[in-house]
Short mmCIF file of C-alpha atoms in Angstrom, two decimals:
data_model
loop_
_atom_site.label_atom_id
_atom_site.label_comp_id
_atom_site.label_asym_id
_atom_site.label_seq_id
_atom_site.Cartn_x
_atom_site.Cartn_y
_atom_site.Cartn_z
CA MET A 1 -6.89 12.69 -42.96
CA THR A 2 -3.71 10.80 -42.26
CA VAL A 3 -3.82 8.76 -39.09
CA ASN A 4 -0.50 9.18 -37.34
CA LYS A 5 -0.45 7.14 -34.18
CA PHE A 6 1.16 8.92 -31.24
CA ASP A 7 4.18 7.01 -29.89
CA PRO A 8 5.72 8.62 -26.81
CA ALA A 9 8.80 6.46 -27.25
CA LYS A 10 9.53 8.14 -30.61
CA ALA A 11 8.30 11.63 -29.89
CA LYS A 12 10.74 14.57 -29.80
CA GLN A 13 11.33 15.42 -26.21
CA THR A 14 10.52 19.10 -26.45
CA THR A 15 7.45 20.84 -25.25
CA THR A 16 6.66 22.80 -28.38
CA LEU A 17 3.07 22.67 -29.62
CA GLU A 18 2.09 22.42 -33.26
CA THR A 19 -1.32 24.08 -33.01
CA PRO A 20 -0.11 27.72 -32.88
CA VAL A 21 1.43 27.44 -36.35
CA LYS A 22 -1.85 26.25 -37.84
CA VAL A 23 -3.94 28.85 -35.99
CA ILE A 24 -1.77 31.86 -37.03
CA GLU A 25 -2.01 30.65 -40.64
CA GLN A 26 -5.80 30.36 -40.37
CA GLN A 27 -6.12 33.83 -38.77
CA HIS A 28 -4.08 35.35 -41.58
CA GLU A 29 -6.16 33.64 -44.25
CA GLN A 30 -9.39 34.78 -42.53
CA ALA A 31 -8.12 38.37 -42.37
CA ALA A 32 -7.51 38.28 -46.11
CA LYS A 33 -10.99 36.89 -46.75
CA ASP A 34 -12.49 39.63 -44.57
CA GLY A 35 -10.71 42.23 -46.66
CA GLN A 36 -8.58 43.56 -43.79
CA SER A 37 -5.81 45.82 -45.01
CA PHE A 38 -2.48 46.38 -43.25
CA ASP A 39 0.14 49.06 -43.76
CA ILE A 40 3.24 48.24 -45.78
CA GLY A 41 6.08 47.60 -43.35
CA SER A 42 3.84 46.31 -40.55
CA ARG A 43 4.08 42.53 -41.09
CA ILE A 44 5.54 40.53 -38.18
CA GLY A 45 6.47 36.89 -38.41
CA PHE A 46 5.77 35.17 -35.08
CA ILE A 47 7.13 31.81 -33.94
CA SER A 48 5.83 30.42 -30.65
CA LEU A 49 7.86 27.61 -29.09
CA GLY A 50 7.48 25.90 -25.76
CA CYS A 51 4.67 24.74 -23.50
CA PRO A 52 1.09 26.05 -23.04
CA LYS A 53 2.29 28.51 -20.41
CA ASN A 54 4.59 30.08 -23.00
CA LEU A 55 1.75 29.97 -25.50
CA VAL A 56 -0.33 32.25 -23.29
CA ASP A 57 2.56 34.74 -23.24
CA SER A 58 2.55 34.63 -27.05
CA GLU A 59 -1.20 35.28 -27.09
CA ARG A 60 -0.77 38.39 -24.94
CA ILE A 61 1.97 39.78 -27.17
CA LEU A 62 -0.02 39.06 -30.34
CA THR A 63 -3.12 40.68 -28.87
CA GLN A 64 -1.24 43.92 -28.37
CA LEU A 65 0.40 43.74 -31.76
CA ARG A 66 -2.93 43.27 -33.49
CA THR A 67 -4.51 45.99 -31.36
CA GLU A 68 -1.83 48.38 -32.66
CA GLY A 69 -2.53 47.36 -36.25
CA TYR A 70 0.41 45.03 -37.03
CA GLU A 71 -0.16 42.05 -39.31
CA VAL A 72 0.97 38.72 -37.79
CA VAL A 73 1.97 35.70 -39.90
CA ASN A 74 3.71 32.39 -39.24
CA THR A 75 6.38 32.78 -41.89
CA TYR A 76 9.76 34.48 -42.24
CA ASN A 77 9.13 35.33 -45.92
CA ASP A 78 8.23 38.95 -46.61
CA SER A 79 7.99 39.71 -42.89
CA ASP A 80 9.47 42.99 -41.79
CA LEU A 81 10.55 41.53 -38.50
CA VAL A 82 10.41 38.17 -36.75
CA ILE A 83 9.67 37.48 -33.06
CA VAL A 84 10.76 34.12 -31.65
CA ASN A 85 9.21 33.17 -28.29
CA THR A 86 11.66 30.60 -26.99
CA CYS A 87 11.68 27.65 -24.58
CA GLY A 88 14.54 26.90 -22.21
CA PHE A 89 13.19 23.98 -20.19
CA ILE A 90 15.43 21.12 -21.31
CA ASP A 91 18.47 20.87 -23.61
CA THR A 92 16.52 19.66 -26.63
CA ALA A 93 14.10 22.59 -26.26
CA VAL A 94 17.00 25.01 -25.89
CA GLN A 95 18.59 23.65 -29.03
CA GLU A 96 15.27 23.88 -30.89
CA SER A 97 15.01 27.56 -29.82
CA LEU A 98 18.58 28.34 -30.92
CA ASP A 99 18.06 26.59 -34.25
CA THR A 100 14.84 28.54 -34.82
CA ILE A 101 16.54 31.85 -34.05
CA GLY A 102 19.30 30.91 -36.51
CA GLU A 103 16.76 29.98 -39.18
CA ALA A 104 14.90 33.24 -38.68
CA LEU A 105 18.13 35.23 -38.99
CA LYS A 106 19.07 33.39 -42.15
CA GLU A 107 15.67 33.75 -43.80
CA ASN A 108 14.76 37.24 -42.56
CA GLY A 109 17.68 38.87 -40.73
CA ARG A 110 15.62 40.99 -38.30
CA VAL A 111 14.83 38.98 -35.16
CA ILE A 112 13.63 39.77 -31.67
CA VAL A 113 14.01 36.98 -29.10
CA THR A 114 11.78 36.61 -26.05
CA GLY A 115 10.63 33.81 -23.69
CA CYS A 116 12.39 31.56 -21.19
CA LEU A 117 15.65 31.31 -23.04
CA GLY A 118 15.76 35.10 -23.10
CA VAL A 119 17.19 35.14 -19.58
CA LYS A 120 20.45 33.86 -21.14
CA ASP A 121 21.11 37.01 -23.23
CA ASP A 122 24.88 36.49 -23.38
CA GLU A 123 24.59 32.90 -24.53
CA ILE A 124 22.08 33.78 -27.24
CA ARG A 125 24.24 36.65 -28.52
CA GLU A 126 27.37 34.49 -28.45
CA ILE A 127 25.76 32.17 -31.00
CA HIS A 128 23.57 34.73 -32.73
CA PRO A 129 25.15 38.19 -32.26
CA ASN A 130 22.94 39.83 -34.87
CA VAL A 131 19.59 39.49 -33.09
CA LEU A 132 17.93 42.90 -32.68
CA ALA A 133 16.94 42.42 -29.02
CA VAL A 134 16.58 39.77 -26.32
CA THR A 135 13.91 39.89 -23.57
CA GLY A 136 12.97 37.41 -20.87
CA PRO A 137 9.67 35.54 -20.24
CA HIS A 138 6.38 37.37 -19.79
CA ALA A 139 8.09 40.68 -20.70
CA TYR A 140 5.19 41.89 -22.80
CA GLU A 141 5.84 45.62 -22.65
CA GLU A 142 9.56 45.22 -23.32
CA VAL A 143 8.80 43.11 -26.43
CA LEU A 144 6.42 45.80 -27.69
CA ASN A 145 8.97 48.55 -27.00
CA GLN A 146 11.57 46.67 -29.06
CA VAL A 147 9.09 46.24 -31.89
CA HIS A 148 8.38 49.98 -31.85
CA GLN A 149 12.11 50.75 -32.04
CA HIS A 150 12.64 48.59 -35.08
CA LEU A 151 9.22 48.72 -36.75
CA PRO A 152 7.26 51.96 -36.20
CA LYS A 153 3.56 51.69 -35.34
CA PRO A 154 1.36 51.46 -38.44
CA GLU A 155 -1.40 53.89 -39.25
CA HIS A 156 -4.10 52.16 -37.24
CA ASN A 157 -7.83 52.15 -37.89
CA PRO A 158 -9.44 50.27 -34.95
CA PHE A 159 -12.62 49.70 -37.02
CA GLU A 160 -10.64 47.79 -39.66
CA HIS A 161 -8.40 45.87 -37.29
CA LEU A 162 -10.87 44.64 -34.71
CA VAL A 163 -9.50 42.48 -31.87
CA PRO A 164 -12.00 40.32 -29.95
CA ASP A 165 -12.65 40.97 -26.25
CA HIS A 166 -10.83 37.76 -25.31
CA GLY A 167 -7.74 38.82 -27.29
CA VAL A 168 -5.85 36.85 -29.95
CA LYS A 169 -5.78 33.11 -29.28
CA LEU A 170 -3.35 30.54 -30.70
CA THR A 171 -5.72 27.65 -30.17
CA PRO A 172 -8.81 26.63 -32.13
CA LYS A 173 -12.00 28.49 -31.16
CA HIS A 174 -13.34 25.60 -29.08
CA PHE A 175 -10.54 25.33 -26.49
CA ALA A 176 -8.24 27.74 -24.70
CA TYR A 177 -5.56 27.82 -22.07
CA LEU A 178 -6.31 29.83 -18.89
CA LYS A 179 -3.15 30.77 -17.03
CA ILE A 180 -3.92 31.41 -13.35
CA SER A 181 -0.43 32.25 -12.03
CA GLU A 182 3.18 32.80 -12.96
CA GLY A 183 6.35 31.45 -11.38
CA CYS A 184 6.95 28.67 -8.83
CA ASN A 185 7.98 28.41 -5.17
CA HIS A 186 9.49 24.95 -5.55
CA ARG A 187 13.22 24.43 -6.06
CA CYS A 188 13.38 21.06 -7.80
CA THR A 189 17.04 20.31 -8.50
CA PHE A 190 16.47 19.35 -12.14
CA CYS A 191 14.49 22.55 -12.98
CA ILE A 192 15.55 26.13 -13.72
CA ILE A 193 12.07 27.56 -14.28
CA PRO A 194 12.03 29.63 -10.99
CA SER A 195 15.30 31.31 -12.09
CA MET A 196 13.60 32.21 -15.38
CA ARG A 197 10.06 33.07 -14.25
CA GLY A 198 10.48 33.84 -10.56
CA ASP A 199 8.45 32.85 -7.53
CA LEU A 200 4.70 32.21 -7.53
CA VAL A 201 2.53 35.18 -8.43
CA SER A 202 -1.20 34.36 -8.53
CA ARG A 203 -3.48 36.38 -10.80
CA PRO A 204 -6.48 37.99 -9.03
CA ILE A 205 -9.29 35.47 -9.08
CA GLY A 206 -11.79 38.06 -10.31
CA GLU A 207 -9.55 38.73 -13.32
CA VAL A 208 -9.21 35.01 -14.05
CA LEU A 209 -12.95 34.37 -13.85
CA SER A 210 -13.72 37.36 -16.02
CA GLU A 211 -11.32 36.03 -18.68
CA ALA A 212 -13.02 32.67 -18.49
CA GLU A 213 -16.39 34.34 -19.08
CA ARG A 214 -15.07 36.17 -22.14
CA LEU A 215 -13.69 32.91 -23.53
CA LYS A 216 -16.99 31.17 -23.09
CA ALA A 217 -18.79 34.03 -24.83
CA ALA A 218 -16.32 33.62 -27.72
CA GLY A 219 -17.35 29.97 -28.20
CA VAL A 220 -14.77 28.14 -26.06
CA LYS A 221 -16.02 24.68 -25.00
CA GLU A 222 -12.93 23.56 -23.02
CA LEU A 223 -10.72 25.50 -20.59
CA LEU A 224 -7.28 24.12 -19.81
CA VAL A 225 -6.19 25.59 -16.49
CA ILE A 226 -2.42 26.01 -16.42
CA SER A 227 0.40 27.43 -14.27
CA GLN A 228 3.71 26.22 -12.88
CA ASP A 229 1.85 24.84 -9.83
CA THR A 230 -1.95 24.99 -10.09
CA SER A 231 -2.48 23.49 -6.63
CA ALA A 232 -0.58 26.41 -5.04
CA TYR A 233 -2.90 29.05 -6.50
CA GLY A 234 -3.44 31.85 -3.95
CA VAL A 235 -0.72 30.77 -1.53
CA ASP A 236 1.38 33.84 -2.26
CA VAL A 237 -1.50 36.22 -1.44
CA LYS A 238 -2.58 34.11 1.57
CA HIS A 239 -5.88 33.27 -0.20
CA LYS A 240 -7.14 36.80 0.15
CA MET A 241 -10.64 37.88 -0.88
CA ASP A 242 -11.17 39.42 -4.29
CA PHE A 243 -14.37 40.48 -6.09
CA TRP A 244 -16.06 39.11 -9.18
CA ASN A 245 -19.46 40.22 -10.49
CA GLY A 246 -19.90 42.28 -7.33
CA ALA A 247 -19.47 39.37 -4.92
CA PRO A 248 -16.45 38.41 -2.74
CA VAL A 249 -14.50 35.32 -3.86
CA LYS A 250 -11.59 33.66 -2.14
CA THR A 251 -8.31 33.26 -4.03
CA ASP A 252 -7.78 29.54 -3.75
CA MET A 253 -7.90 26.47 -5.95
CA LYS A 254 -11.23 25.07 -4.73
CA THR A 255 -13.11 28.38 -5.14
CA LEU A 256 -11.65 28.89 -8.60
CA CYS A 257 -12.69 25.37 -9.64
CA GLU A 258 -16.18 25.82 -8.19
CA LYS A 259 -16.75 29.05 -10.13
CA LEU A 260 -15.27 27.71 -13.39
CA GLY A 261 -17.39 24.57 -12.98
CA GLU A 262 -20.55 26.67 -13.01
CA MET A 263 -19.82 28.12 -16.47
CA GLY A 264 -20.90 25.10 -18.50
CA MET A 265 -17.55 24.31 -20.14
CA TRP A 266 -15.13 21.41 -19.88
CA VAL A 267 -12.54 22.47 -17.24
CA ARG A 268 -9.27 20.53 -17.24
CA LEU A 269 -6.54 20.92 -14.58
CA HIS A 270 -2.87 20.77 -15.47
CA TYR A 271 0.40 20.81 -13.51
CA VAL A 272 -0.96 19.88 -10.11
CA TYR A 273 1.01 18.72 -7.10
CA PRO A 274 -0.50 15.93 -4.94
CA TYR A 275 -1.34 18.26 -2.03
CA PRO A 276 -4.34 18.17 0.34
CA SER A 277 -5.78 21.11 -1.61
CA VAL A 278 -6.34 18.76 -4.53
CA ASP A 279 -8.47 16.46 -2.35
CA LYS A 280 -11.05 19.26 -2.12
CA VAL A 281 -11.68 19.39 -5.88
CA ILE A 282 -12.18 15.65 -6.44
CA PRO A 283 -15.86 15.83 -5.32
CA LEU A 284 -16.38 18.54 -7.98
CA MET A 285 -15.19 15.99 -10.51
CA SER A 286 -17.58 13.32 -9.26
CA GLN A 287 -20.40 15.89 -9.53
CA GLY A 288 -19.56 16.64 -13.15
CA LYS A 289 -18.45 20.23 -12.51
CA LEU A 290 -14.83 19.52 -13.49
CA LEU A 291 -13.45 17.01 -15.93
CA PRO A 292 -12.27 13.96 -13.91
CA TYR A 293 -8.72 14.55 -15.10
CA LEU A 294 -5.52 15.52 -13.27
CA ASP A 295 -2.12 16.23 -14.77
CA ILE A 296 0.37 15.54 -11.94
CA PRO A 297 4.14 15.37 -12.70
CA PHE A 298 5.16 12.74 -10.10
CA GLN A 299 8.71 12.46 -11.64
CA HIS A 300 9.79 9.34 -9.66
CA ALA A 301 8.88 6.88 -6.91
CA SER A 302 12.16 6.12 -5.14
CA PRO A 303 12.34 8.06 -1.82
CA LYS A 304 16.04 8.56 -2.34
CA ILE A 305 15.60 10.03 -5.86
CA LEU A 306 12.60 12.15 -4.83
CA LYS A 307 14.70 13.61 -2.03
CA ALA A 308 17.55 14.30 -4.43
CA MET A 309 15.07 15.99 -6.78
CA LYS A 310 13.62 17.98 -3.85
CA ARG A 311 10.16 16.85 -4.85
CA PRO A 312 7.32 16.98 -2.34
CA GLY A 313 5.32 13.93 -1.32
CA GLN A 314 6.11 10.32 -0.56
CA ALA A 315 5.41 7.58 -3.14
CA GLU A 316 3.45 5.32 -0.76
CA LYS A 317 1.27 8.18 0.51
CA VAL A 318 0.67 9.25 -3.06
CA LEU A 319 -0.65 5.78 -3.89
CA GLU A 320 -3.01 6.04 -0.91
CA ARG A 321 -4.14 9.46 -2.07
CA ILE A 322 -4.75 8.20 -5.64
CA GLN A 323 -6.88 5.36 -4.29
CA LYS A 324 -8.95 7.80 -2.21
CA TRP A 325 -9.50 9.92 -5.31
CA ARG A 326 -10.65 6.88 -7.21
CA ASP A 327 -13.00 5.90 -4.39
CA ILE A 328 -14.64 9.33 -4.63
CA CYS A 329 -14.53 9.59 -8.43
CA PRO A 330 -14.05 6.18 -10.13
CA GLU A 331 -13.76 7.79 -13.59
CA ILE A 332 -10.80 9.96 -12.69
CA VAL A 333 -7.97 9.94 -15.25
CA ILE A 334 -4.45 10.75 -14.10
CA ARG A 335 -1.63 11.68 -16.44
CA SER A 336 1.93 12.20 -15.32
CA THR A 337 5.55 12.58 -16.37
CA PHE A 338 8.64 10.85 -15.00
CA ILE A 339 12.38 11.18 -15.27
CA VAL A 340 14.68 8.18 -15.66
CA GLY A 341 18.46 8.26 -15.34
CA PHE A 342 18.48 11.00 -12.68
CA PRO A 343 21.94 11.31 -11.02
CA GLY A 344 22.36 8.61 -8.39
CA GLU A 345 19.53 6.44 -9.75
CA THR A 346 20.46 2.77 -9.25
CA GLU A 347 18.84 -0.28 -10.76
CA GLU A 348 17.06 -0.72 -7.42
CA ASP A 349 15.67 2.81 -7.62
CA PHE A 350 14.51 2.27 -11.15
CA GLN A 351 12.85 -1.05 -10.32
CA MET A 352 11.05 0.73 -7.48
CA LEU A 353 9.70 3.16 -10.08
CA LEU A 354 8.51 0.29 -12.33
CA ASP A 355 6.79 -1.39 -9.38
CA TRP A 356 5.14 1.86 -8.39
CA LEU A 357 3.92 2.38 -11.95
CA GLU A 358 2.37 -1.07 -11.91
CA ASP A 359 0.60 -0.31 -8.61
CA ALA A 360 -0.56 3.15 -9.62
CA GLN A 361 -2.03 2.14 -13.01
CA LEU A 362 -1.91 5.69 -14.35
CA ASP A 363 -3.86 6.38 -17.53
CA ARG A 364 -1.49 8.65 -19.46
CA VAL A 365 2.26 8.75 -18.85
CA GLY A 366 5.24 10.48 -20.46
CA CYS A 367 8.88 9.94 -19.72
CA PHE A 368 12.07 11.97 -20.06
CA LYS A 369 15.65 10.80 -19.92
CA TYR A 370 17.47 13.09 -17.48
CA SER A 371 19.20 15.94 -19.26
CA ALA A 372 21.76 18.14 -17.53
CA VAL A 373 20.27 21.58 -17.95
CA GLU A 374 22.74 24.40 -17.41
CA GLY A 375 22.16 26.04 -14.01
CA ALA A 376 20.30 23.09 -12.50
CA LYS A 377 21.46 21.93 -9.04
CA ALA A 378 21.13 18.28 -10.09
CA ASN A 379 24.29 18.68 -12.20
CA GLU A 380 26.28 18.73 -8.99
CA ILE A 381 24.91 15.44 -7.69
CA GLU A 382 27.32 12.49 -7.81
CA GLY A 383 26.53 9.33 -9.74
CA GLN A 384 25.72 10.59 -13.22
CA VAL A 385 24.02 7.78 -15.15
CA ASP A 386 25.49 6.51 -18.40
CA GLU A 387 23.55 7.47 -21.53
CA ASP A 388 23.15 3.85 -22.63
CA VAL A 389 21.67 2.99 -19.24
CA LYS A 390 19.24 5.93 -19.54
CA GLU A 391 18.17 4.70 -22.93
CA GLN A 392 17.58 1.16 -21.68
CA ARG A 393 15.59 2.33 -18.65
CA TYR A 394 13.54 4.68 -20.82
CA ALA A 395 12.62 1.78 -23.15
CA ARG A 396 11.71 -0.50 -20.19
CA PHE A 397 9.60 2.23 -18.63
CA MET A 398 7.65 2.93 -21.81
CA GLU A 399 7.19 -0.79 -22.43
CA LYS A 400 5.65 -1.15 -18.95
CA GLN A 401 3.34 1.85 -19.42
CA GLN A 402 2.33 0.75 -22.92
CA VAL A 403 0.86 -2.43 -21.50
CA ILE A 404 -1.06 -0.49 -18.86
CA SER A 405 -2.36 2.00 -21.42
CA THR A 406 -3.36 -0.75 -23.88
CA ASN A 407 -5.41 -2.56 -21.22
CA LYS A 408 -7.08 0.61 -19.98
CA LEU A 409 -8.16 1.63 -23.49
CA LYS A 410 -9.29 -1.87 -24.34
CA ALA A 411 -11.67 -1.69 -21.38
CA LYS A 412 -13.43 1.25 -23.10
CA ILE A 413 -14.54 -0.80 -26.12
CA GLY A 414 -18.31 -0.95 -26.32
CA LYS A 415 -18.79 2.04 -24.01
CA THR A 416 -20.60 5.25 -24.89
CA MET A 417 -18.51 8.39 -24.42
CA SER A 418 -18.76 12.10 -25.23
CA VAL A 419 -16.16 13.36 -27.68
CA LEU A 420 -15.14 16.93 -28.42
CA ILE A 421 -14.33 17.24 -32.12
CA ASP A 422 -10.98 18.92 -32.93
CA GLU A 423 -10.64 18.44 -36.66
CA VAL A 424 -12.72 17.34 -39.66
CA ASP A 425 -11.65 16.67 -43.25
CA GLU A 426 -12.73 14.56 -46.22
CA GLU A 427 -11.82 11.30 -44.46
CA GLY A 428 -13.59 11.86 -41.17
CA ALA A 429 -13.25 13.54 -37.78
CA ILE A 430 -10.75 13.46 -34.91
CA GLY A 431 -11.75 14.25 -31.36
CA ARG A 432 -10.95 13.72 -27.71
CA THR A 433 -12.74 12.34 -24.69
CA PHE A 434 -12.53 13.88 -21.22
CA ALA A 435 -9.48 11.65 -20.71
CA ASP A 436 -7.42 13.37 -23.36
CA ALA A 437 -5.83 16.80 -23.33
CA PRO A 438 -4.95 18.33 -26.75
CA GLU A 439 -1.56 17.47 -28.26
CA ILE A 440 -0.31 15.44 -25.26
CA ASP A 441 -2.73 12.56 -24.91
CA GLY A 442 -4.54 10.20 -27.27
CA MET A 443 -7.23 10.84 -29.86
CA VAL A 444 -10.53 9.37 -31.00
CA TYR A 445 -10.87 8.71 -34.77
CA LEU A 446 -14.33 8.83 -36.34
CA ASN A 447 -13.69 7.53 -39.84
CA GLY A 448 -16.22 8.66 -42.45
CA GLU A 449 -17.89 11.22 -40.14
CA THR A 450 -17.47 14.23 -42.43
CA ASN A 451 -20.60 16.12 -41.36
CA LEU A 452 -19.31 17.02 -37.90
CA GLU A 453 -17.73 20.35 -36.99
CA ALA A 454 -14.76 21.32 -34.86
CA GLY A 455 -15.98 22.25 -31.40
CA GLN A 456 -19.03 19.96 -31.60
CA LEU A 457 -19.63 17.60 -28.68
CA VAL A 458 -20.95 14.22 -29.83
CA ASP A 459 -21.80 10.91 -28.21
CA VAL A 460 -19.96 7.92 -29.66
CA LYS A 461 -19.60 4.21 -29.19
CA ILE A 462 -15.99 2.97 -28.83
CA ASP A 463 -15.29 0.29 -31.43
CA HIS A 464 -11.55 -0.27 -31.32
CA SER A 465 -8.39 0.70 -29.46
CA ASP A 466 -4.63 0.38 -29.62
CA GLU A 467 -1.87 1.43 -27.23
CA TYR A 468 -2.79 5.12 -27.11
CA ASP A 469 -5.83 5.92 -29.30
CA LEU A 470 -9.47 4.97 -29.84
CA TRP A 471 -11.71 4.45 -32.87
CA ALA A 472 -15.43 5.05 -32.58
CA SER A 473 -18.74 5.60 -34.41
CA THR A 474 -21.40 8.18 -33.66
CA ILE A 475 -24.64 7.16 -31.98
#
């Protein structure tokens, strides 16, 4: 087990997750061990790029492919066709997607493109004219239709190619992403997601809760609730009543959290705006029904920059709200992301952000240098910041947060904490506390603990810390 310390300052600024690659490989190996046979000409290479929201789209496509009897692998070699689920959030992610499409064409030649970048059909075909088809995000049926055109359905025996009730998942068995809505009603000037995925569309709460039940039955220990704006869940349907297990349930964030909190799993909330609706779920955290963890992309602290970004909320009121949350639930962990070098950002604006960061004392923080994404309104704002200045501000920001993170983790030394194990090999185990979401936050290393299993929840004593990670021993 090689210990690679996570350094946000050196991390690639894309949103692509590494876990799906490993999971597809494991699923393919397990199918071979189980003696599952697939028809010749039915092997599909699948590459999933982007954030957890995109990952759920990949899971839905893969579930249907496996239901129809296709074999899914994570390689171009010997595949009869390759699907690339792309990301189009920031320029580096766009470039990663285009490079991946090019690599797939070179290695295989038969490629279907889907995902967020798929809304830019002309641009993709200008660079890669030989792709078989291009579809947009969450276009599940269209992707399947294109597969059928270029790769006929295999002779399918449902008893040989069983798909679990919860569908195909691209995460380890012990955690899963639960997407509760699609789209977003905000019009942040740096973001083009609404133009790709549309306005907010909340899933029926009964459907969401039933999926959560199936995931628990499949062995999931941690649910990561995701959407473009989790705190707006149900706004589009005016919080109408739905039904679940024969009883009426209201389509809103608090009700959803209450019901999920009764299922006996870790429930973690991502992509939340600091709205009053969030205040209502903090008591659930203090009661142990939800993990005391919030992922809130604040983005900045300068009123001028927040206004230019068209972001909701005022920095001072947000600080007051955070303090109220901590009064109710002292253990609450807050992670966030920020943008430096936004058009019009002066040194005074940036210093205001640093001062706010010092006051807020957030637990986990990521930072992006502003990137001019094609189609974003922010590109029209005067006062574009020089790249060297962006780099300097990024380094200063991360240096400030590194000190905060180091001190917060040092305070955990000697404490007893519960850790969910993610990985075990001959050198030991790696897990996470409630304060750490997979792939984006820190880790807990349990050196020498080789008898543990992935998905196991164990109590540990924290022995050591650095800027982002912890080391511990079992109790």
